[in-house]
Structure formats: structure tokens, C-alpha cells
Amino acid sequence: MIIGVWNCQGAASSNFLRAFKEYNRIYKPQIFCLVEPRISGHSADNVCKQLGYDNWVRVETFGFSGGIWILWSEIFFKLTLVSTDPQFITCNVLLDNGDSWLVSFVYVSPDISLRRRLWHSVLGFNGSEKSWLLLGDFNSFTSENEQTGYVNVHSIGASDFRQWILLIYLISLLIKQLI
């Protein structure tokens, strides 16, 4: 199964739509998560209708920040919503062969106090007997060498993120932006 996650930083432009369709043409993800789309309401629904998936669920943006969209077409699997929060959406994925696992898509607030709230909110999914995949934009890093392009390095946020990863036994993978 291929899952795409993209911090698109705006989903209303024709450039976004063109890039999205090209990515889908090349990689053909069955599930696609967009974070920070910067639009909501009817405008967001109209864009979702153009993206070529049969189903979607959204967490609305706050002004021009945040927001999570999950898009999917149920071919060889069924996706059901388990939980939503302003910073994450958790779904159950049931494959045709009977295997089942959880996936949480996150867009973590840059605000440290809100970020800490998320760390506590998703802890419960780690205790599940199902496999759990956690994907998205954490707006944090585990060490300074993971961060590029920003002057302000928040060591408190990095320390919190490292502690949280260790607390719930996650494996952290840094994936560089492909497009």
C-alpha cells in the first residue's frame, strides 16, 4: 500500500492541483494526506472533489494554519475513522486479507503547549494491539542537524519530541521532501 503525505502549504491554487495530479500519476497512492491546506469549508470540499479520490475526511484549518485532509479510494482495503482532533486524524485500515492496523495523520501545532497536548492525546493508540503508523508534519525535530532553512532553533521543542519518541517507542525517520 502506498500512502502519500504532503505539507502543501495551500491547496487552492492551480499549481497545487497540477502538482498533486502529477504526484498521483507517478506514485498512485491509495491514501493521501494533505496538511496545512489553508482553505476550509465549501472551498475545501470543492478542491477535494477535484482530486480523484472517492472518499475524504477533513479537520478544518484555523485561519491559515493547520488542517488535515485524508483522501482515499477503497480498493483492496476499507478505511474507517477512529478519532479526530485539531492536530490529528486516526483511522483503522482493514485490508482484504483480514489484516488491520491503525494510522494517525498529524499536523502538529508550532505552539509548544498545543504540541504537548498532542503528545498526550495520541499516547492511547500506542497501547493498541494493532500495528500503528504515525505520519505527518510534527513541526519539530529530534536534533539540530535535521532542521534546515530556519534561524530559530527551539531546543525545548526538540527535547520534548525526543522524549515523546522514546516514551512510546517510536522509530523516527527523517524523510526529505521529494518535490
Coordinates of C-alpha atoms in Angstrom, one line a residue:
M1 CA 0.0 0.0 0.0
I2 CA 1.3 3.5 -0.9
I3 CA 0.4 6.4 1.4
G4 CA 1.3 10.0 0.4
V5 CA 1.7 12.8 2.9
W6 CA 2.3 16.4 1.8
N7 CA 2.5 19.6 3.7
C8 CA 1.1 21.5 0.7
Q9 CA 1.0 24.9 2.4
G10 CA -2.1 25.8 0.4
A11 CA -4.4 23.8 -1.7
A12 CA -6.4 26.5 -3.5
S13 CA -4.0 27.3 -6.4
S14 CA -3.8 25.7 -9.9
N15 CA -0.1 25.0 -9.2
F16 CA -1.2 22.8 -6.2
L17 CA -3.7 20.9 -8.3
R18 CA -1.2 20.3 -11.1
A19 CA 1.5 19.1 -8.7
F20 CA -1.0 16.9 -6.8
K21 CA -2.2 15.2 -10.0
E22 CA 1.4 14.7 -11.3
Y23 CA 2.4 13.1 -7.9
N24 CA -0.7 10.8 -8.1
R25 CA 0.1 9.9 -11.7
I26 CA 3.6 8.8 -10.8
Y27 CA 3.1 7.1 -7.4
K28 CA -0.6 6.2 -7.3
P29 CA -1.1 6.3 -3.5
Q30 CA -4.2 4.6 -2.2
I31 CA -4.4 7.0 0.7
F32 CA -3.2 10.6 0.5
C33 CA -2.9 13.1 3.5
L34 CA -2.6 16.8 2.9
V35 CA -1.7 19.0 5.8
E36 CA -1.8 22.8 6.0
P37 CA -4.2 23.2 3.1
R38 CA -5.0 26.8 4.1
I39 CA -8.6 26.5 3.0
S40 CA -11.7 25.1 4.6
G41 CA -15.5 24.8 4.3
H42 CA -17.1 24.7 0.9
S43 CA -13.9 25.7 -0.8
A44 CA -12.1 22.8 0.7
D45 CA -14.9 20.4 -0.4
N46 CA -14.7 21.7 -3.9
V47 CA -11.0 21.1 -4.1
C48 CA -11.4 17.6 -2.6
K49 CA -13.9 16.7 -5.3
Q50 CA -11.3 17.5 -8.0
L51 CA -8.5 15.3 -6.5
G52 CA -9.7 12.0 -7.9
Y53 CA -10.5 10.1 -4.7
D54 CA -13.9 8.6 -3.7
N55 CA -13.7 9.5 0.0
W56 CA -12.3 12.2 2.2
V57 CA -12.3 13.4 5.8
R58 CA -11.0 16.8 6.9
V59 CA -10.0 18.6 10.1
E60 CA -10.6 22.3 9.4
T61 CA -7.9 24.9 9.4
F62 CA -7.5 27.6 12.0
G63 CA -7.3 30.7 9.8
F64 CA -4.4 29.9 7.5
S65 CA -2.7 27.3 9.7
G66 CA -3.3 23.7 10.5
G67 CA -5.8 21.5 8.8
I68 CA -5.6 17.8 7.8
W69 CA -7.2 16.2 4.8
I70 CA -7.3 12.4 4.3
L71 CA -8.3 11.2 0.8
W72 CA -8.7 7.6 -0.2
S73 CA -10.4 5.1 -2.6
E74 CA -11.3 1.8 -1.1
I75 CA -9.6 -0.7 -3.4
F76 CA -8.3 -3.8 -1.5
F77 CA -9.0 -2.1 1.8
K78 CA -11.6 -0.4 4.0
L79 CA -10.7 2.8 6.0
T80 CA -12.8 3.8 9.0
L81 CA -12.4 6.9 11.1
V82 CA -11.3 6.2 14.7
S83 CA -10.6 9.6 16.2
T84 CA -10.2 13.2 15.2
D85 CA -8.5 16.2 16.9
P86 CA -7.4 19.6 15.6
Q87 CA -3.9 18.1 15.3
F88 CA -4.5 14.5 14.1
I89 CA -6.9 12.0 12.4
T90 CA -6.6 8.4 13.3
C91 CA -8.1 5.7 11.1
N92 CA -8.3 1.9 11.0
V93 CA -7.2 0.3 7.8
L94 CA -8.7 -3.2 7.1
L95 CA -7.1 -5.0 4.2
D96 CA -8.9 -7.5 2.1
N97 CA -6.7 -10.3 3.5
G98 CA -8.1 -9.5 7.1
D99 CA -5.0 -7.7 8.4
S100 CA -5.9 -4.5 10.2
W101 CA -3.8 -1.6 11.5
L102 CA -4.1 2.0 12.8
V103 CA -2.7 5.0 11.0
S104 CA -2.6 8.5 12.6
F105 CA -2.0 11.5 10.3
V106 CA -0.8 14.6 12.2
Y107 CA -0.2 18.3 11.7
V108 CA 1.3 19.3 15.0
S109 CA 1.0 22.9 16.0
P110 CA 4.1 25.0 16.2
D111 CA 2.9 26.2 19.6
I112 CA 4.7 24.2 22.2
S113 CA 1.8 24.0 24.7
L114 CA -0.5 22.7 21.9
R115 CA 2.2 20.3 20.7
R116 CA 2.5 18.8 24.2
R117 CA -1.3 18.3 24.3
L118 CA -1.0 16.2 21.1
W119 CA 1.8 14.1 22.6
H120 CA -0.6 13.1 25.4
S121 CA -3.6 12.7 23.1
V122 CA -2.1 10.1 20.8
L123 CA -0.4 8.0 23.6
G124 CA -3.5 5.8 23.8
F125 CA -3.1 4.5 20.3
N126 CA 0.4 3.2 21.1
G127 CA -1.2 0.7 23.6
S128 CA -3.3 -0.9 21.0
E129 CA -2.7 -4.5 20.0
K130 CA -2.7 -3.4 16.3
S131 CA 0.3 -2.1 14.4
W132 CA 0.3 1.7 14.4
L133 CA 1.7 4.0 11.8
L134 CA 2.1 7.7 12.6
L135 CA 2.7 10.1 9.7
G136 CA 2.7 13.9 9.1
D137 CA 4.3 17.2 9.9
F138 CA 5.5 17.3 13.5
N139 CA 6.8 20.9 13.3
S140 CA 9.6 19.7 15.4
F141 CA 12.9 17.7 15.1
T142 CA 15.0 15.5 17.2
S143 CA 18.3 17.2 16.6
E144 CA 19.5 20.5 15.1
N145 CA 21.0 18.7 12.1
E146 CA 17.5 17.8 10.9
Q147 CA 16.5 21.4 10.6
T148 CA 17.4 23.5 7.5
G149 CA 16.3 26.9 6.4
Y150 CA 15.3 28.3 9.8
V151 CA 17.3 30.6 12.1
N152 CA 15.4 29.9 15.3
V153 CA 16.1 26.5 16.7
H154 CA 13.8 25.6 19.6
S155 CA 15.8 23.1 21.7
I156 CA 12.9 22.8 24.2
G157 CA 10.7 21.5 21.4
A158 CA 13.4 19.2 20.1
S159 CA 13.9 17.8 23.6
D160 CA 10.1 17.3 24.1
F161 CA 9.9 15.5 20.7
R162 CA 12.9 13.2 21.5
Q163 CA 11.4 12.3 24.9
W164 CA 8.0 11.6 23.4
I165 CA 9.5 9.3 20.7
L166 CA 11.4 7.4 23.4
L167 CA 8.3 7.2 25.7
I168 CA 6.2 5.5 23.2
Y169 CA 8.9 3.5 21.5
L170 CA 8.6 5.1 18.1
I171 CA 11.1 4.9 15.3
S172 CA 11.9 8.3 13.9
L173 CA 12.6 8.5 10.2
L174 CA 13.6 11.8 8.6
I175 CA 12.3 11.8 5.1
K176 CA 13.5 14.6 2.8
Q177 CA 11.0 16.4 0.7
L178 CA 10.8 14.8 -2.7
I179 CA 9.1 17.6 -4.6

